[in-house]
Amino acid sequence: VLCVSFCLYCEKLENTMASSSEKCVVSCVCGQCQVEMDGPPTWVVHCHCSQCRRALSANYATLCGYNAGEIRVIKGDLNLQSYATGREERIFCRMCSSKVYVKLHKINQWAVYLDNYTTPNHGPDGKVSGKFKPTMHIWYGSGIVSVKDGLPKYRTLPKAFGGDDATLPEDYHDKR
């Protein structure tokens, strides 16, 4: 089981996240598929790996992690399809093709995408509850854009996720 106390950021979040019993729901874009979790995620990161960037057509993906099996399909099970890329398996809606969740086999965790939460709804104002704020960037070395937000930038992964704990400066991509 992944221990969330691998860094000060996660230690601060552990007490507020682990004790919550609120239901969280994630939906695809068309609403045909939904998954539910008990409470907020154990960890939240910005992932810059090429797979996340390609899957979402974005500079990076914000992943909200749960222990394997804690994500339950509550609507549209027959509309869910998946594809594996080697390190992970992405589950998506076959009606609208939007990603619903991902199984991260290397670290035995499942994750949903921050922007897909419908409960709690982060709202049109873009405000995100503190329980859902990212604490770090992973796979920053394979990314394409510098992000200057003060969060740690791991070249690959922190040790708690099986990485080497090597970090990079925020302006790493500006200098390449």
PDB file of C-alpha atoms in Angstrom:
ATOM      1  CA  VAL A   1       0.000   0.000   0.000  1.00  0.00           C
ATOM      2  CA  LEU A   2       1.314   3.383  -0.947  1.00  0.00           C
ATOM      3  CA  CYS A   3       2.192   5.502   2.056  1.00  0.00           C
ATOM      4  CA  VAL A   4       1.249   9.134   1.619  1.00  0.00           C
ATOM      5  CA  SER A   5       3.814  10.377   4.097  1.00  0.00           C
ATOM      6  CA  PHE A   6       6.607  10.411   1.497  1.00  0.00           C
ATOM      7  CA  CYS A   7       6.875  14.180   1.587  1.00  0.00           C
ATOM      8  CA  LEU A   8       5.808  17.082   3.727  1.00  0.00           C
ATOM      9  CA  TYR A   9       3.125  18.039   1.242  1.00  0.00           C
ATOM     10  CA  CYS A  10       1.474  14.650   1.494  1.00  0.00           C
ATOM     11  CA  GLU A  11       1.780  14.536   5.284  1.00  0.00           C
ATOM     12  CA  LYS A  12      -0.208  17.771   5.482  1.00  0.00           C
ATOM     13  CA  LEU A  13      -2.900  16.352   3.222  1.00  0.00           C
ATOM     14  CA  GLU A  14      -3.110  12.894   4.787  1.00  0.00           C
ATOM     15  CA  ASN A  15      -5.070  13.962   7.851  1.00  0.00           C
ATOM     16  CA  THR A  16      -7.641  15.966   5.925  1.00  0.00           C
ATOM     17  CA  MET A  17      -8.126  13.451   3.121  1.00  0.00           C
ATOM     18  CA  ALA A  18      -8.102  10.087   4.861  1.00  0.00           C
ATOM     19  CA  SER A  19     -10.723  11.016   7.444  1.00  0.00           C
ATOM     20  CA  SER A  20     -13.364  12.251   5.016  1.00  0.00           C
ATOM     21  CA  SER A  21     -16.329  10.015   4.210  1.00  0.00           C
ATOM     22  CA  GLU A  22     -17.891  12.180   1.504  1.00  0.00           C
ATOM     23  CA  LYS A  23     -18.755  10.463  -1.768  1.00  0.00           C
ATOM     24  CA  CYS A  24     -16.874  11.678  -4.802  1.00  0.00           C
ATOM     25  CA  VAL A  25     -18.189  11.101  -8.321  1.00  0.00           C
ATOM     26  CA  VAL A  26     -16.395  11.364 -11.654  1.00  0.00           C
ATOM     27  CA  SER A  27     -18.208  11.381 -14.985  1.00  0.00           C
ATOM     28  CA  CYS A  28     -17.331  11.203 -18.643  1.00  0.00           C
ATOM     29  CA  VAL A  29     -18.250  14.222 -20.776  1.00  0.00           C
ATOM     30  CA  CYS A  30     -21.598  12.838 -21.998  1.00  0.00           C
ATOM     31  CA  GLY A  31     -22.597  11.568 -18.540  1.00  0.00           C
ATOM     32  CA  GLN A  32     -23.197   7.967 -19.655  1.00  0.00           C
ATOM     33  CA  CYS A  33     -20.403   6.627 -17.403  1.00  0.00           C
ATOM     34  CA  GLN A  34     -19.766   7.462 -13.758  1.00  0.00           C
ATOM     35  CA  VAL A  35     -17.501   6.155 -11.040  1.00  0.00           C
ATOM     36  CA  GLU A  36     -17.664   6.773  -7.305  1.00  0.00           C
ATOM     37  CA  MET A  37     -15.077   6.872  -4.523  1.00  0.00           C
ATOM     38  CA  ASP A  38     -15.407   7.188  -0.753  1.00  0.00           C
ATOM     39  CA  GLY A  39     -13.816  10.522   0.058  1.00  0.00           C
ATOM     40  CA  PRO A  40     -11.161  12.606  -1.611  1.00  0.00           C
ATOM     41  CA  PRO A  41      -8.013  11.107  -3.167  1.00  0.00           C
ATOM     42  CA  THR A  42      -4.980   9.882  -1.266  1.00  0.00           C
ATOM     43  CA  TRP A  43      -2.692  11.900  -3.541  1.00  0.00           C
ATOM     44  CA  VAL A  44      -2.997  14.471  -6.341  1.00  0.00           C
ATOM     45  CA  VAL A  45      -0.231  15.096  -8.875  1.00  0.00           C
ATOM     46  CA  HIS A  46       0.391  16.772 -12.208  1.00  0.00           C
ATOM     47  CA  CYS A  47       1.705  14.064 -14.554  1.00  0.00           C
ATOM     48  CA  HIS A  48       3.840  15.108 -17.528  1.00  0.00           C
ATOM     49  CA  CYS A  49       4.452  11.631 -19.012  1.00  0.00           C
ATOM     50  CA  SER A  50       3.967  11.243 -22.739  1.00  0.00           C
ATOM     51  CA  GLN A  51       1.054   8.832 -22.258  1.00  0.00           C
ATOM     52  CA  CYS A  52      -0.968  11.311 -20.184  1.00  0.00           C
ATOM     53  CA  ARG A  53      -0.153  14.157 -22.545  1.00  0.00           C
ATOM     54  CA  ARG A  54      -1.241  12.137 -25.569  1.00  0.00           C
ATOM     55  CA  ALA A  55      -4.341  10.694 -23.919  1.00  0.00           C
ATOM     56  CA  LEU A  56      -5.661  14.122 -22.943  1.00  0.00           C
ATOM     57  CA  SER A  57      -4.109  16.267 -25.697  1.00  0.00           C
ATOM     58  CA  ALA A  58      -2.705  18.489 -22.970  1.00  0.00           C
ATOM     59  CA  ASN A  59       0.626  19.618 -21.537  1.00  0.00           C
ATOM     60  CA  TYR A  60       0.016  17.438 -18.473  1.00  0.00           C
ATOM     61  CA  ALA A  61      -2.762  15.612 -16.637  1.00  0.00           C
ATOM     62  CA  THR A  62      -3.843  16.193 -13.053  1.00  0.00           C
ATOM     63  CA  LEU A  63      -4.359  12.757 -11.518  1.00  0.00           C
ATOM     64  CA  CYS A  64      -6.170  12.057  -8.253  1.00  0.00           C
ATOM     65  CA  GLY A  65      -5.043   8.740  -6.787  1.00  0.00           C
ATOM     66  CA  TYR A  66      -6.875   6.015  -4.928  1.00  0.00           C
ATOM     67  CA  ASN A  67      -5.848   2.551  -3.806  1.00  0.00           C
ATOM     68  CA  ALA A  68      -6.524  -0.119  -6.417  1.00  0.00           C
ATOM     69  CA  GLY A  69     -10.155  -1.168  -6.301  1.00  0.00           C
ATOM     70  CA  GLU A  70     -11.472   1.932  -4.514  1.00  0.00           C
ATOM     71  CA  ILE A  71     -13.014   3.301  -7.697  1.00  0.00           C
ATOM     72  CA  ARG A  72     -16.447   1.778  -8.312  1.00  0.00           C
ATOM     73  CA  VAL A  73     -18.497   2.021 -11.495  1.00  0.00           C
ATOM     74  CA  ILE A  74     -21.981   3.304 -10.629  1.00  0.00           C
ATOM     75  CA  LYS A  75     -23.300   4.039 -14.122  1.00  0.00           C
ATOM     76  CA  GLY A  76     -22.578   2.856 -17.649  1.00  0.00           C
ATOM     77  CA  ASP A  77     -20.506  -0.252 -16.975  1.00  0.00           C
ATOM     78  CA  LEU A  78     -21.368  -1.609 -20.434  1.00  0.00           C
ATOM     79  CA  ASN A  79     -20.239   1.656 -22.048  1.00  0.00           C
ATOM     80  CA  LEU A  80     -16.745   1.485 -20.555  1.00  0.00           C
ATOM     81  CA  GLN A  81     -13.851   0.272 -22.652  1.00  0.00           C
ATOM     82  CA  SER A  82     -10.143   0.154 -21.927  1.00  0.00           C
ATOM     83  CA  TYR A  83      -6.797   0.056 -23.621  1.00  0.00           C
ATOM     84  CA  ALA A  84      -3.425  -0.783 -22.134  1.00  0.00           C
ATOM     85  CA  THR A  85      -0.221   1.062 -22.858  1.00  0.00           C
ATOM     86  CA  GLY A  86       2.106  -1.181 -20.858  1.00  0.00           C
ATOM     87  CA  ARG A  87       2.422   0.786 -17.636  1.00  0.00           C
ATOM     88  CA  GLU A  88      -1.232   1.628 -17.305  1.00  0.00           C
ATOM     89  CA  GLU A  89      -4.720   0.815 -18.487  1.00  0.00           C
ATOM     90  CA  ARG A  90      -6.999   3.714 -19.416  1.00  0.00           C
ATOM     91  CA  ILE A  91     -10.737   3.293 -19.045  1.00  0.00           C
ATOM     92  CA  PHE A  92     -12.922   5.498 -21.237  1.00  0.00           C
ATOM     93  CA  CYS A  93     -16.523   5.970 -22.337  1.00  0.00           C
ATOM     94  CA  ARG A  94     -17.185   4.353 -25.705  1.00  0.00           C
ATOM     95  CA  MET A  95     -19.980   6.881 -26.377  1.00  0.00           C
ATOM     96  CA  CYS A  96     -18.004  10.157 -26.022  1.00  0.00           C
ATOM     97  CA  SER A  97     -14.436   8.740 -25.812  1.00  0.00           C
ATOM     98  CA  SER A  98     -13.544  10.770 -22.715  1.00  0.00           C
ATOM     99  CA  LYS A  99     -11.266   9.151 -20.155  1.00  0.00           C
ATOM    100  CA  VAL A 100     -12.957   8.117 -16.909  1.00  0.00           C
ATOM    101  CA  TYR A 101     -10.123   6.588 -14.872  1.00  0.00           C
ATOM    102  CA  VAL A 102      -6.748   4.915 -15.211  1.00  0.00           C
ATOM    103  CA  LYS A 103      -5.187   1.869 -13.560  1.00  0.00           C
ATOM    104  CA  LEU A 104      -1.546   2.616 -12.778  1.00  0.00           C
ATOM    105  CA  HIS A 105      -0.153  -0.911 -12.625  1.00  0.00           C
ATOM    106  CA  LYS A 106       3.436   0.053 -11.784  1.00  0.00           C
ATOM    107  CA  ILE A 107       2.414   1.606  -8.448  1.00  0.00           C
ATOM    108  CA  ASN A 108      -0.768  -0.456  -7.859  1.00  0.00           C
ATOM    109  CA  GLN A 109      -2.948   2.663  -7.748  1.00  0.00           C
ATOM    110  CA  TRP A 110      -5.969   3.860  -9.698  1.00  0.00           C
ATOM    111  CA  ALA A 111      -6.539   7.490 -10.586  1.00  0.00           C
ATOM    112  CA  VAL A 112      -9.235   9.779 -11.910  1.00  0.00           C
ATOM    113  CA  TYR A 113      -8.725  13.085 -13.685  1.00  0.00           C
ATOM    114  CA  LEU A 114      -9.267  16.158 -11.523  1.00  0.00           C
ATOM    115  CA  ASP A 115     -11.336  17.948 -14.149  1.00  0.00           C
ATOM    116  CA  ASN A 116     -13.867  15.093 -14.385  1.00  0.00           C
ATOM    117  CA  TYR A 117     -15.219  15.340 -10.819  1.00  0.00           C
ATOM    118  CA  THR A 118     -18.919  16.163 -10.731  1.00  0.00           C
ATOM    119  CA  THR A 119     -19.167  15.691  -6.939  1.00  0.00           C
ATOM    120  CA  PRO A 120     -17.689  17.745  -5.521  1.00  0.00           C
ATOM    121  CA  ASN A 121     -18.146  20.078  -8.438  1.00  0.00           C
ATOM    122  CA  HIS A 122     -15.154  22.360  -8.641  1.00  0.00           C
ATOM    123  CA  GLY A 123     -17.360  24.884 -10.368  1.00  0.00           C
ATOM    124  CA  PRO A 124     -17.085  27.205 -13.334  1.00  0.00           C
ATOM    125  CA  ASP A 125     -14.922  29.594 -11.316  1.00  0.00           C
ATOM    126  CA  GLY A 126     -12.094  27.068 -11.384  1.00  0.00           C
ATOM    127  CA  LYS A 127     -11.727  26.945  -7.603  1.00  0.00           C
ATOM    128  CA  VAL A 128     -10.565  23.590  -6.306  1.00  0.00           C
ATOM    129  CA  SER A 129     -11.002  22.425  -2.718  1.00  0.00           C
ATOM    130  CA  GLY A 130      -7.772  22.080  -0.748  1.00  0.00           C
ATOM    131  CA  LYS A 131      -8.371  18.337  -0.545  1.00  0.00           C
ATOM    132  CA  PHE A 132      -7.888  18.146  -4.313  1.00  0.00           C
ATOM    133  CA  LYS A 133      -4.888  20.446  -4.775  1.00  0.00           C
ATOM    134  CA  PRO A 134      -1.852  18.875  -6.463  1.00  0.00           C
ATOM    135  CA  THR A 135       1.244  18.404  -4.321  1.00  0.00           C
ATOM    136  CA  MET A 136       3.903  17.712  -6.988  1.00  0.00           C
ATOM    137  CA  HIS A 137       4.734  17.165 -10.645  1.00  0.00           C
ATOM    138  CA  ILE A 138       5.806  13.706 -11.833  1.00  0.00           C
ATOM    139  CA  TRP A 139       7.592  12.729 -15.050  1.00  0.00           C
ATOM    140  CA  TYR A 140       8.546  16.410 -15.353  1.00  0.00           C
ATOM    141  CA  GLY A 141      11.673  15.447 -17.293  1.00  0.00           C
ATOM    142  CA  SER A 142       9.612  14.093 -20.175  1.00  0.00           C
ATOM    143  CA  GLY A 143       7.257  17.066 -20.211  1.00  0.00           C
ATOM    144  CA  ILE A 144       7.212  19.937 -22.668  1.00  0.00           C
ATOM    145  CA  VAL A 145       6.305  23.006 -20.613  1.00  0.00           C
ATOM    146  CA  SER A 146       7.760  24.673 -17.521  1.00  0.00           C
ATOM    147  CA  VAL A 147       5.289  25.215 -14.696  1.00  0.00           C
ATOM    148  CA  LYS A 148       6.226  27.784 -12.073  1.00  0.00           C
ATOM    149  CA  ASP A 149       3.955  26.941  -9.148  1.00  0.00           C
ATOM    150  CA  GLY A 150       6.414  26.172  -6.336  1.00  0.00           C
ATOM    151  CA  LEU A 151       5.588  22.455  -6.242  1.00  0.00           C
ATOM    152  CA  PRO A 152       8.376  19.838  -6.393  1.00  0.00           C
ATOM    153  CA  LYS A 153       9.194  18.648  -9.912  1.00  0.00           C
ATOM    154  CA  TYR A 154      10.302  14.991 -10.057  1.00  0.00           C
ATOM    155  CA  ARG A 155      12.353  13.948 -13.071  1.00  0.00           C
ATOM    156  CA  THR A 156      10.435  10.645 -13.031  1.00  0.00           C
ATOM    157  CA  LEU A 157       8.808   9.628  -9.748  1.00  0.00           C
ATOM    158  CA  PRO A 158       9.392  10.127  -6.026  1.00  0.00           C
ATOM    159  CA  LYS A 159      10.734   7.101  -4.138  1.00  0.00           C
ATOM    160  CA  ALA A 160       7.299   6.352  -2.676  1.00  0.00           C
ATOM    161  CA  PHE A 161       6.066   5.717  -6.238  1.00  0.00           C
ATOM    162  CA  GLY A 162       9.118   3.593  -7.104  1.00  0.00           C
ATOM    163  CA  GLY A 163      11.187   6.412  -8.622  1.00  0.00           C
ATOM    164  CA  ASP A 164      14.664   7.768  -7.930  1.00  0.00           C
ATOM    165  CA  ASP A 165      13.512  10.948  -6.108  1.00  0.00           C
ATOM    166  CA  ALA A 166      15.527  13.156  -8.501  1.00  0.00           C
ATOM    167  CA  THR A 167      14.042  16.637  -8.907  1.00  0.00           C
ATOM    168  CA  LEU A 168      14.374  19.268 -11.609  1.00  0.00           C
ATOM    169  CA  PRO A 169      14.186  23.074 -11.493  1.00  0.00           C
ATOM    170  CA  GLU A 170      10.888  24.720 -12.378  1.00  0.00           C
ATOM    171  CA  ASP A 171      12.393  26.356 -15.479  1.00  0.00           C
ATOM    172  CA  TYR A 172      13.846  23.054 -16.766  1.00  0.00           C
ATOM    173  CA  HIS A 173      11.947  23.184 -20.068  1.00  0.00           C
ATOM    174  CA  ASP A 174      12.805  26.851 -20.690  1.00  0.00           C
ATOM    175  CA  LYS A 175      16.503  25.915 -20.877  1.00  0.00           C
ATOM    176  CA  ARG A 176      16.280  22.927 -23.230  1.00  0.00           C
TER     177      ARG A 176
END
